[in-house]
Backbone as numpy.savetxt, mean C-alpha at the origin, in Angstrom:
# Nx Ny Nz CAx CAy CAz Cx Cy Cz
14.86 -29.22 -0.23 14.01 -28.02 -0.23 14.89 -26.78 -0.23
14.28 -25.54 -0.91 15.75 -24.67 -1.58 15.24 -23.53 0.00
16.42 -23.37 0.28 16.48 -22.84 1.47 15.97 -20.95 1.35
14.94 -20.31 2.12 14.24 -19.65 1.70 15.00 -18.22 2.71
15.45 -17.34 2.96 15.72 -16.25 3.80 15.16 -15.01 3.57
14.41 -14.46 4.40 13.60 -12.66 4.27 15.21 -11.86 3.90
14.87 -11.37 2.75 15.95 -10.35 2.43 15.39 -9.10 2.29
13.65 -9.05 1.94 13.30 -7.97 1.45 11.91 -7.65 2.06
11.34 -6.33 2.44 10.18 -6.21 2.81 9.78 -5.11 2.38
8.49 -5.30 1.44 7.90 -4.43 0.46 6.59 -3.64 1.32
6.65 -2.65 1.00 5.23 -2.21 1.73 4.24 -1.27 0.79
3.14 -1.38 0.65 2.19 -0.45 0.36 2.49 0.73 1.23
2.03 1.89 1.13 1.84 3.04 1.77 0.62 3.36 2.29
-0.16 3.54 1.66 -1.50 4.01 2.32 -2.13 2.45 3.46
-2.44 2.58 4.26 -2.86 1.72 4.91 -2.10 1.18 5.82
-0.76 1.33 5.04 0.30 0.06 5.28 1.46 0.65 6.19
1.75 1.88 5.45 3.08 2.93 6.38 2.55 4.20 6.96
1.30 4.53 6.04 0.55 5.87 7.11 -0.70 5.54 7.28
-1.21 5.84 8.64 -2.81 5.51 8.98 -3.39 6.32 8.11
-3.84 6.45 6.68 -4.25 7.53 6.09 -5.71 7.21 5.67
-5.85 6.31 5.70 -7.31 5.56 5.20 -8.56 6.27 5.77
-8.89 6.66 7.12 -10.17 7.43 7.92 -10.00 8.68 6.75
-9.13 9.21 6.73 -9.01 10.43 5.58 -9.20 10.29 4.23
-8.62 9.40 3.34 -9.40 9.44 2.11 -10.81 8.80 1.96
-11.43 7.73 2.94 -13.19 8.10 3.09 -13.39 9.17 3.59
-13.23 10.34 4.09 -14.08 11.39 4.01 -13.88 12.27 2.66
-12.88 11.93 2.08 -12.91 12.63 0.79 -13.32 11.91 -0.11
-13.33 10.47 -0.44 -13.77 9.87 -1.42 -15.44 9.90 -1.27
-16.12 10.12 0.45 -17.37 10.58 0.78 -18.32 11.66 0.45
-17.12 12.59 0.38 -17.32 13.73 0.03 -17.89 13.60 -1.73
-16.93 13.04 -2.31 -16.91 13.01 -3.99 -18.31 11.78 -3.95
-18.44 10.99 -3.59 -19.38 10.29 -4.10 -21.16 10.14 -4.01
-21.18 11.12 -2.46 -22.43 11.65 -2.46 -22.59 12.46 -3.40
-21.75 13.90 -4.08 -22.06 14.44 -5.08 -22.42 13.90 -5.91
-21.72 13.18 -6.45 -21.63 12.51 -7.99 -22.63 10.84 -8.01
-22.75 10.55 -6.86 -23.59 9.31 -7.04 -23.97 9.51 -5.45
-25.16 9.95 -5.67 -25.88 9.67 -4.21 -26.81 8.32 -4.58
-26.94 7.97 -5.35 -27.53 6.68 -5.27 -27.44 5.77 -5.22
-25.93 5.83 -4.42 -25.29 4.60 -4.50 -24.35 4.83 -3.29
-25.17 4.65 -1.73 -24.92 5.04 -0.79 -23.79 4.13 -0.19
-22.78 4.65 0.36 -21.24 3.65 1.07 -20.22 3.52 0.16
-20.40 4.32 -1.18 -19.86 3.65 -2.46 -18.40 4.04 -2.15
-17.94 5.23 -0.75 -16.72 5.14 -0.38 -15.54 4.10 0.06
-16.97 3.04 0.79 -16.19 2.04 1.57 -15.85 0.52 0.07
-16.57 0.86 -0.66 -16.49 0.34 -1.64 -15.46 0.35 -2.59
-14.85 1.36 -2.85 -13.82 1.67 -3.47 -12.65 1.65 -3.07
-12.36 1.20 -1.93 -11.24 1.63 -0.83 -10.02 0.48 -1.32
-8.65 0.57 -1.41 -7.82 0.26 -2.04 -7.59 0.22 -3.28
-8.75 0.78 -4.44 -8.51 1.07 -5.58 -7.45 2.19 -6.17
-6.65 1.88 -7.32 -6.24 2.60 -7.72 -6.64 3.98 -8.30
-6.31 5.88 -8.30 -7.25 6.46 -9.45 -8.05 5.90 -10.35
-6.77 5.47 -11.14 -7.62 5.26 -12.52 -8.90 4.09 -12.67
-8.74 3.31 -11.44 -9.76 2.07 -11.49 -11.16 2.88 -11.11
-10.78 3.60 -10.13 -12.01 4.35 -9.50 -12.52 5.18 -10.72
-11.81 6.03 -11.69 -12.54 6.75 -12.66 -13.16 5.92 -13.89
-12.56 4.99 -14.03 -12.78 3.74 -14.78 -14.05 3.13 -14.81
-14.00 2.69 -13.39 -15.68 2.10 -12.92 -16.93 3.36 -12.39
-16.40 4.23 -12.32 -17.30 5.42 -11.90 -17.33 6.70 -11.93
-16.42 7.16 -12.71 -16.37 8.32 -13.39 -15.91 8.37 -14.83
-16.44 7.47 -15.32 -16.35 7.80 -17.15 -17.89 8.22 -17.65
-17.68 8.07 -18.85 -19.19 8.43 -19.56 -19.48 9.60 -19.74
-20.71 9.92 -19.11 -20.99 11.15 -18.86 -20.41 12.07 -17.70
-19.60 11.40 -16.41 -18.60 12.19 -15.53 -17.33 12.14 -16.13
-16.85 11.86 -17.57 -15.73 12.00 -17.80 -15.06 13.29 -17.20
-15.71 14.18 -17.73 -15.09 15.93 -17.71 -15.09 16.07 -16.48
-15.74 15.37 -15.08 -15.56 15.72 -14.03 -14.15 15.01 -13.36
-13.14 14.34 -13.93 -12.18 13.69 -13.69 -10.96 15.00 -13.35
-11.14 15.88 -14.23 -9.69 16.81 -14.09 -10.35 17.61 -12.92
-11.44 17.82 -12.58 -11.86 18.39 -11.83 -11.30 17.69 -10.22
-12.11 16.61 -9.95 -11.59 15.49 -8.94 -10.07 15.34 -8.59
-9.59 15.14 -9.72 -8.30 14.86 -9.76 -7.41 16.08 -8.50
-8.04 17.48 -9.65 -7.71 18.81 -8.29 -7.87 18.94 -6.95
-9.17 18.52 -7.23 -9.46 18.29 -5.40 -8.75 17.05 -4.52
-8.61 16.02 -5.31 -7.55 15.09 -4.35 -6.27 15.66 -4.50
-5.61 16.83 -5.48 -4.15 16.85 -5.02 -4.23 17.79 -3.70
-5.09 18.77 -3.79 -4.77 19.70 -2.80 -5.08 19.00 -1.31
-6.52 18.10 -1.46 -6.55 17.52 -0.18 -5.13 16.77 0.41
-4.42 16.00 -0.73 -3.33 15.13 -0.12 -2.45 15.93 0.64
-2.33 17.49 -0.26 -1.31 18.45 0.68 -1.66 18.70 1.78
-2.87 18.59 2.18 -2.92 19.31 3.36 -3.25 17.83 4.93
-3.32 16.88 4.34 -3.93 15.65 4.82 -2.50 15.27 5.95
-2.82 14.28 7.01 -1.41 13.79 8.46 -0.95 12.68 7.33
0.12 12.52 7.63 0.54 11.10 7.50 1.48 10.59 8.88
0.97 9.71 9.20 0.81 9.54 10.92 1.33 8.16 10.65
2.48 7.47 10.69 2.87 6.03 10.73 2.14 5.34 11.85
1.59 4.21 10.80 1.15 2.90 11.60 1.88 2.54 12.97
1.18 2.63 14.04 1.72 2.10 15.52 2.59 1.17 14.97
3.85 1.74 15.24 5.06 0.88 15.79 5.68 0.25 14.27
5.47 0.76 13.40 5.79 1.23 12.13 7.49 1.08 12.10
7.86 1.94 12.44 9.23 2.83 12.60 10.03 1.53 13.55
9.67 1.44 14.53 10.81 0.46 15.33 10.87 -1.09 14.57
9.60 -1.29 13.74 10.15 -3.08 13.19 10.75 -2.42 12.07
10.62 -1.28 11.13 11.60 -1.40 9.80 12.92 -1.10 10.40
12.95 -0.25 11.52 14.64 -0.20 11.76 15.44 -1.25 12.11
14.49 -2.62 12.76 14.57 -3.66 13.39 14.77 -4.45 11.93
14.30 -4.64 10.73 14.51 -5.52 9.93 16.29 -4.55 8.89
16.20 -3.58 9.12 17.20 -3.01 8.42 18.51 -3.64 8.93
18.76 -3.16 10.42 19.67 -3.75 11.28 20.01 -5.22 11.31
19.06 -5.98 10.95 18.84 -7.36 10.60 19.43 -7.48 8.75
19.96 -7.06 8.05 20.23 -6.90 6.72 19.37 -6.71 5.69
17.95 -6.72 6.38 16.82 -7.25 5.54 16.36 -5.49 4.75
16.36 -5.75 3.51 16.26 -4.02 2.50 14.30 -3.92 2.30
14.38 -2.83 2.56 12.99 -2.18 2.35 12.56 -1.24 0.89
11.45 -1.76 0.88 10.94 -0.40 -0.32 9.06 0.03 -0.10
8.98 1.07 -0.32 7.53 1.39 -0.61 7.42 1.18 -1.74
6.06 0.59 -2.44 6.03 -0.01 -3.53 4.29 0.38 -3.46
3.92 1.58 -4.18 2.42 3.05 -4.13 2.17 2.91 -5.30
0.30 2.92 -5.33 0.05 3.65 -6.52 -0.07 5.12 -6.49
0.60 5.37 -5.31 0.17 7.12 -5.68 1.33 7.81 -6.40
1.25 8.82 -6.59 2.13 9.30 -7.54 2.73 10.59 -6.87
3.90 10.75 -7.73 5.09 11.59 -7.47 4.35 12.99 -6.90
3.17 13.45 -7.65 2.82 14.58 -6.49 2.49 14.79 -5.37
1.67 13.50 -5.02 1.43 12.65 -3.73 2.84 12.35 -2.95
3.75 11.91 -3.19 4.81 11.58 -2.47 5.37 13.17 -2.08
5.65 14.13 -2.70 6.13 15.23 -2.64 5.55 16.02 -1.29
4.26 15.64 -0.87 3.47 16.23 0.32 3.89 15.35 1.32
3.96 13.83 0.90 4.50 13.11 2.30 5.76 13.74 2.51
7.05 13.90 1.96 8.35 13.95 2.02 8.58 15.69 2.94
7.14 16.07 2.39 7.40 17.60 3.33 6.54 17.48 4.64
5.81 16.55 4.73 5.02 15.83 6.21 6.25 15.30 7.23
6.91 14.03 6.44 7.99 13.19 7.19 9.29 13.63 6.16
9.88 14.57 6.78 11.22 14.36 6.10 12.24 13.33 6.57
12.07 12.14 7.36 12.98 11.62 7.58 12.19 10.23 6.91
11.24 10.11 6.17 10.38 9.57 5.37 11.91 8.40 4.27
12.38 9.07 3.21 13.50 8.64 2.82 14.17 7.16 3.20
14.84 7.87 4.44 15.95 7.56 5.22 15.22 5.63 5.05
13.93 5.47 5.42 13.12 4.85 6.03 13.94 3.19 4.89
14.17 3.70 3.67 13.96 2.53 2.45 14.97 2.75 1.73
15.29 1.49 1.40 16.29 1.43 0.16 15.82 1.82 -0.89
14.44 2.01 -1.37 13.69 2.24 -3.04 12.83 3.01 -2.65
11.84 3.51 -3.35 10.36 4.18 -3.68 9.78 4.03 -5.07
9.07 3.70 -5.04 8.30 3.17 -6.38 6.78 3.69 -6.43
6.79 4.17 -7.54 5.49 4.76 -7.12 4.74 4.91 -8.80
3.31 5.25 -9.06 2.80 4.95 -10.18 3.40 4.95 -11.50
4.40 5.95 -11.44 4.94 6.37 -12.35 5.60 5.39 -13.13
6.27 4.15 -12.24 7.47 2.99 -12.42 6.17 1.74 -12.91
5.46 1.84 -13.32 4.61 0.62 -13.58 3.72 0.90 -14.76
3.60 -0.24 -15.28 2.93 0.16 -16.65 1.55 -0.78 -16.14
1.57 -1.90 -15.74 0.51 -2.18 -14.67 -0.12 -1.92 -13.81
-0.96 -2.10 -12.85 -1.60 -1.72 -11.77 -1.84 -2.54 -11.30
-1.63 -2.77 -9.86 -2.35 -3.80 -8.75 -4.00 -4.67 -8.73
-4.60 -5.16 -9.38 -4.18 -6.58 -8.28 -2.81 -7.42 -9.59
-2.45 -6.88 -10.50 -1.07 -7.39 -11.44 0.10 -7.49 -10.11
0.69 -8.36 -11.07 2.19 -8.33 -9.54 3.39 -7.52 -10.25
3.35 -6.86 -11.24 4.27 -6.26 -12.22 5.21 -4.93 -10.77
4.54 -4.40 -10.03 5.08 -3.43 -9.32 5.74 -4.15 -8.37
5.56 -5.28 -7.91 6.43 -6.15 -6.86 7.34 -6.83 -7.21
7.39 -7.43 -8.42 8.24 -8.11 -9.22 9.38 -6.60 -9.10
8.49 -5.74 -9.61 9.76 -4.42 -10.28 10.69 -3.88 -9.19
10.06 -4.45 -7.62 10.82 -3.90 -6.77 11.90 -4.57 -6.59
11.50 -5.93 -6.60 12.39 -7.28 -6.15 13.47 -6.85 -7.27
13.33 -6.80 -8.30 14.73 -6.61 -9.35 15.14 -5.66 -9.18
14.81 -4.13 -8.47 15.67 -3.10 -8.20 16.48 -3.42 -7.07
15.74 -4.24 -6.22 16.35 -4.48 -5.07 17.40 -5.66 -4.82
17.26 -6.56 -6.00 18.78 -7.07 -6.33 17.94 -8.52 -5.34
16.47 -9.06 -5.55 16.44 -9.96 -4.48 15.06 -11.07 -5.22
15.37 -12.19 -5.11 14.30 -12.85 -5.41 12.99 -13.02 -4.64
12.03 -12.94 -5.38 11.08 -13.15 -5.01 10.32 -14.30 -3.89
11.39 -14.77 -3.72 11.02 -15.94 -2.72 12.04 -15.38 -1.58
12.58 -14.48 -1.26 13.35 -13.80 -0.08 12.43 -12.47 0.06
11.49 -12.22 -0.56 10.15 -10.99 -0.13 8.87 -11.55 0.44
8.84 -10.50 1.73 7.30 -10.39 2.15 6.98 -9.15 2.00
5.29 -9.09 1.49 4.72 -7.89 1.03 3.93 -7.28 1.93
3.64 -6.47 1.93 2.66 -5.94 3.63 1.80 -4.95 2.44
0.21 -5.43 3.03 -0.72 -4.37 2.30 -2.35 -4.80 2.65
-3.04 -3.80 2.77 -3.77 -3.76 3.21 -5.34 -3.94 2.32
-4.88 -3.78 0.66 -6.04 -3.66 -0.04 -6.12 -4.98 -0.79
-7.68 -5.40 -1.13 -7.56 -6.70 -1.94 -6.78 -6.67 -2.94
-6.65 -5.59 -4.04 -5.96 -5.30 -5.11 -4.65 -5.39 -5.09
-3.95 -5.13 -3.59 -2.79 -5.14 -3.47 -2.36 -6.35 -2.71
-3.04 -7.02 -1.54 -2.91 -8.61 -1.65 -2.94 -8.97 -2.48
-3.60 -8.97 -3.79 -3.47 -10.23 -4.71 -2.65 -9.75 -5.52
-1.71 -8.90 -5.75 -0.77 -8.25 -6.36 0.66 -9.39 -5.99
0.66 -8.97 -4.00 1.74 -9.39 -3.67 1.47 -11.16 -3.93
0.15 -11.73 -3.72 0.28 -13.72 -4.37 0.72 -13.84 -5.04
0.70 -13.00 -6.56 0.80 -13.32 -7.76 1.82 -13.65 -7.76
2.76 -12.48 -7.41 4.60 -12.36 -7.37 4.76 -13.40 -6.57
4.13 -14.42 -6.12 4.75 -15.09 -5.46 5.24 -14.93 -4.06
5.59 -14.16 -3.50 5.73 -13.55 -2.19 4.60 -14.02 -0.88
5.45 -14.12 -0.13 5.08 -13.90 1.46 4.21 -12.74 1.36
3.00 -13.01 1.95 2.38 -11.75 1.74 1.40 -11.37 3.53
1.91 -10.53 4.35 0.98 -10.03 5.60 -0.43 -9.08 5.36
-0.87 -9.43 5.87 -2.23 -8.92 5.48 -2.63 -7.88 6.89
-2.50 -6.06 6.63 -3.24 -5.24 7.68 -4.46 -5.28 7.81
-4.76 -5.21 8.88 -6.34 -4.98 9.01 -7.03 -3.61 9.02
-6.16 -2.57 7.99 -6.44 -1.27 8.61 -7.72 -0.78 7.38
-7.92 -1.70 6.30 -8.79 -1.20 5.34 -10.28 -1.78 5.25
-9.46 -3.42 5.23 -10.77 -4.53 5.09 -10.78 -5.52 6.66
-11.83 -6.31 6.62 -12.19 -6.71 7.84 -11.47 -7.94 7.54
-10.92 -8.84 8.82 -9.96 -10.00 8.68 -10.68 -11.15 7.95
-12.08 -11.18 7.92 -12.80 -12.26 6.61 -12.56 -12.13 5.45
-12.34 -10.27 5.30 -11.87 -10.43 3.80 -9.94 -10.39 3.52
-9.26 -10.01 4.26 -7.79 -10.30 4.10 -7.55 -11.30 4.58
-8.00 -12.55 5.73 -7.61 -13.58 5.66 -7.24 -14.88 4.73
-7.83 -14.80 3.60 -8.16 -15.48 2.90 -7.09 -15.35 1.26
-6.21 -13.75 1.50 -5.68 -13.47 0.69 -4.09 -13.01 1.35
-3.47 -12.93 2.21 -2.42 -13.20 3.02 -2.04 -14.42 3.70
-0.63 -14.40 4.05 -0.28 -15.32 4.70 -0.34 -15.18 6.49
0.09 -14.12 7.06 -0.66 -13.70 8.36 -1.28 -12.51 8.42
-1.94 -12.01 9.60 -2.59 -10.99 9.17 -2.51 -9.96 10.38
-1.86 -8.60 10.38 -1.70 -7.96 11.84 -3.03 -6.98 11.64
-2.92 -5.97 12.82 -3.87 -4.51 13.31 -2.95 -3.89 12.92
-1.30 -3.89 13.38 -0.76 -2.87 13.22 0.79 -3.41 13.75
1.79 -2.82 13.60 3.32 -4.00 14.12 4.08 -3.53 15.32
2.93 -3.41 16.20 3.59 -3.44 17.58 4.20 -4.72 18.14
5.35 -4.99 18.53 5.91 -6.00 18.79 6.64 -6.81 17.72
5.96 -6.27 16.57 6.70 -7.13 15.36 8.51 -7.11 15.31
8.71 -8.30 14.87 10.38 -8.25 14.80 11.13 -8.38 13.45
11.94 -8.75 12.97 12.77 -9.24 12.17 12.43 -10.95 12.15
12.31 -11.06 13.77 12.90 -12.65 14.21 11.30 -13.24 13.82
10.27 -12.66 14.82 9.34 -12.84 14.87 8.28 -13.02 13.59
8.48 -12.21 12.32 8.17 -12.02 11.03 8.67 -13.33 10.24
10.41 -13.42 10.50 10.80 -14.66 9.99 10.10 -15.94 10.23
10.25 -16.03 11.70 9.49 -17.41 12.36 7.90 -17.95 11.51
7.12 -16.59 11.83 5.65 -16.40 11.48 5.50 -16.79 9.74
6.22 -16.59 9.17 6.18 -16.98 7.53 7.12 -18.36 7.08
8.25 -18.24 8.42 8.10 -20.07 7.58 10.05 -19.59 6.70
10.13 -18.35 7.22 11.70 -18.28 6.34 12.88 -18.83 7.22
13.44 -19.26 6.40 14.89 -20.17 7.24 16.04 -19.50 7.60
């Protein structure tokens, strides 16, 4: 049996590295009572979708023209929005770094979006060996094309990565690739990420290097 070692730990962002999720339902709340009140919760509905999936399934047609519009209102909201790291966030990536093990954020949000985190957390950076973000993918999540793309920047096979993420689109992103995949509970309820991860946290208080290894089965 080919001997398996965590070299790499990929993370989503939204959900995953900032509690940001309570905040884009009140804005995606905001946008969807306007534009579809008849289709009440359609916030909680959409939640881990990419832009373009969301304008895709519910703003084309006749809301086409309201897209550049939307689009405005989510950049300015992102500027002004916390990005507040997941409890205990910060002490397991420093804990897997110190351990040799290389990190990357691996987002569909995009470079203007990152530009508001980086002036939120300037020590944001420091955090990862990579950043990857919409721009680097010609795919979109639930595809594994953005995890694959990390693993080869990061010089590491896919069977030495676990993926951490919180959305169905992005669990089944990280299966595809093959990867170890942890499942947060910060978006969907554990009936629906159980079933598409390999363990599943609230949040990584206590989490380790050692403890992560053990829990997935790496040698």
């Amino acid at each position: 049996m080919q001997e398996r070692q965590l070299k790499a730990a990929l993370f989503d962002l939204d959900g995953v590295v900032f509690d940001t999720e309570p905040q884009y339902t009140v804005f995606w709340g905001e946008q969807c009572r306007m534009y579809h009140p008849e289709h009440p919760g359609l916030e909680q509905e959409i939640k881990g979708s990419t832009l373009t999936q969301i304008y895709d399934c519910w703003f084309s047609g006749p809301l086409l023209k309201e897209q550049p519009v939307i689009t405005e209102r989510l950049n300015a909201y992102e500027q002004q929005m916390d990005y507040d790291y997941i409890e205990g966030f910060i002490a397991f990536v420093d804990d897997l770094r110190r351990n040799g093990v290389k990190t990357a954020v691996v987002t569909s949000s995009n470079i203007p979006k990152m530009e508001s985190v980086y002036r939120k957390q300037p020590g944001f950076k420091m955090l990862f060996d990579a950043i990857l973000t919409s721009e680097d993918f010609e795919r979109s999540k639930p595809d594994p094309d953005c995890y694959l793309k990390a693993a080869r920047k990061l010089g590491v096979g896919a069977g030495g990565c676990v993926v951490f993420e919180d959305s169905v689109n992005g669990l089944r992103s990280g299966m595809a690739a093959q990867m170890k995949v942890v499942g947060l509970l910060t978006t969907n309820p554990l009936d629906i990420v159980a079933p598409l991860s390999d363990i599943q946290v609230t949040d990584y208080t206590g989490m380790t290097f050692e403890s992560v290894s053990h829990s997935l089965n790496f040698l």
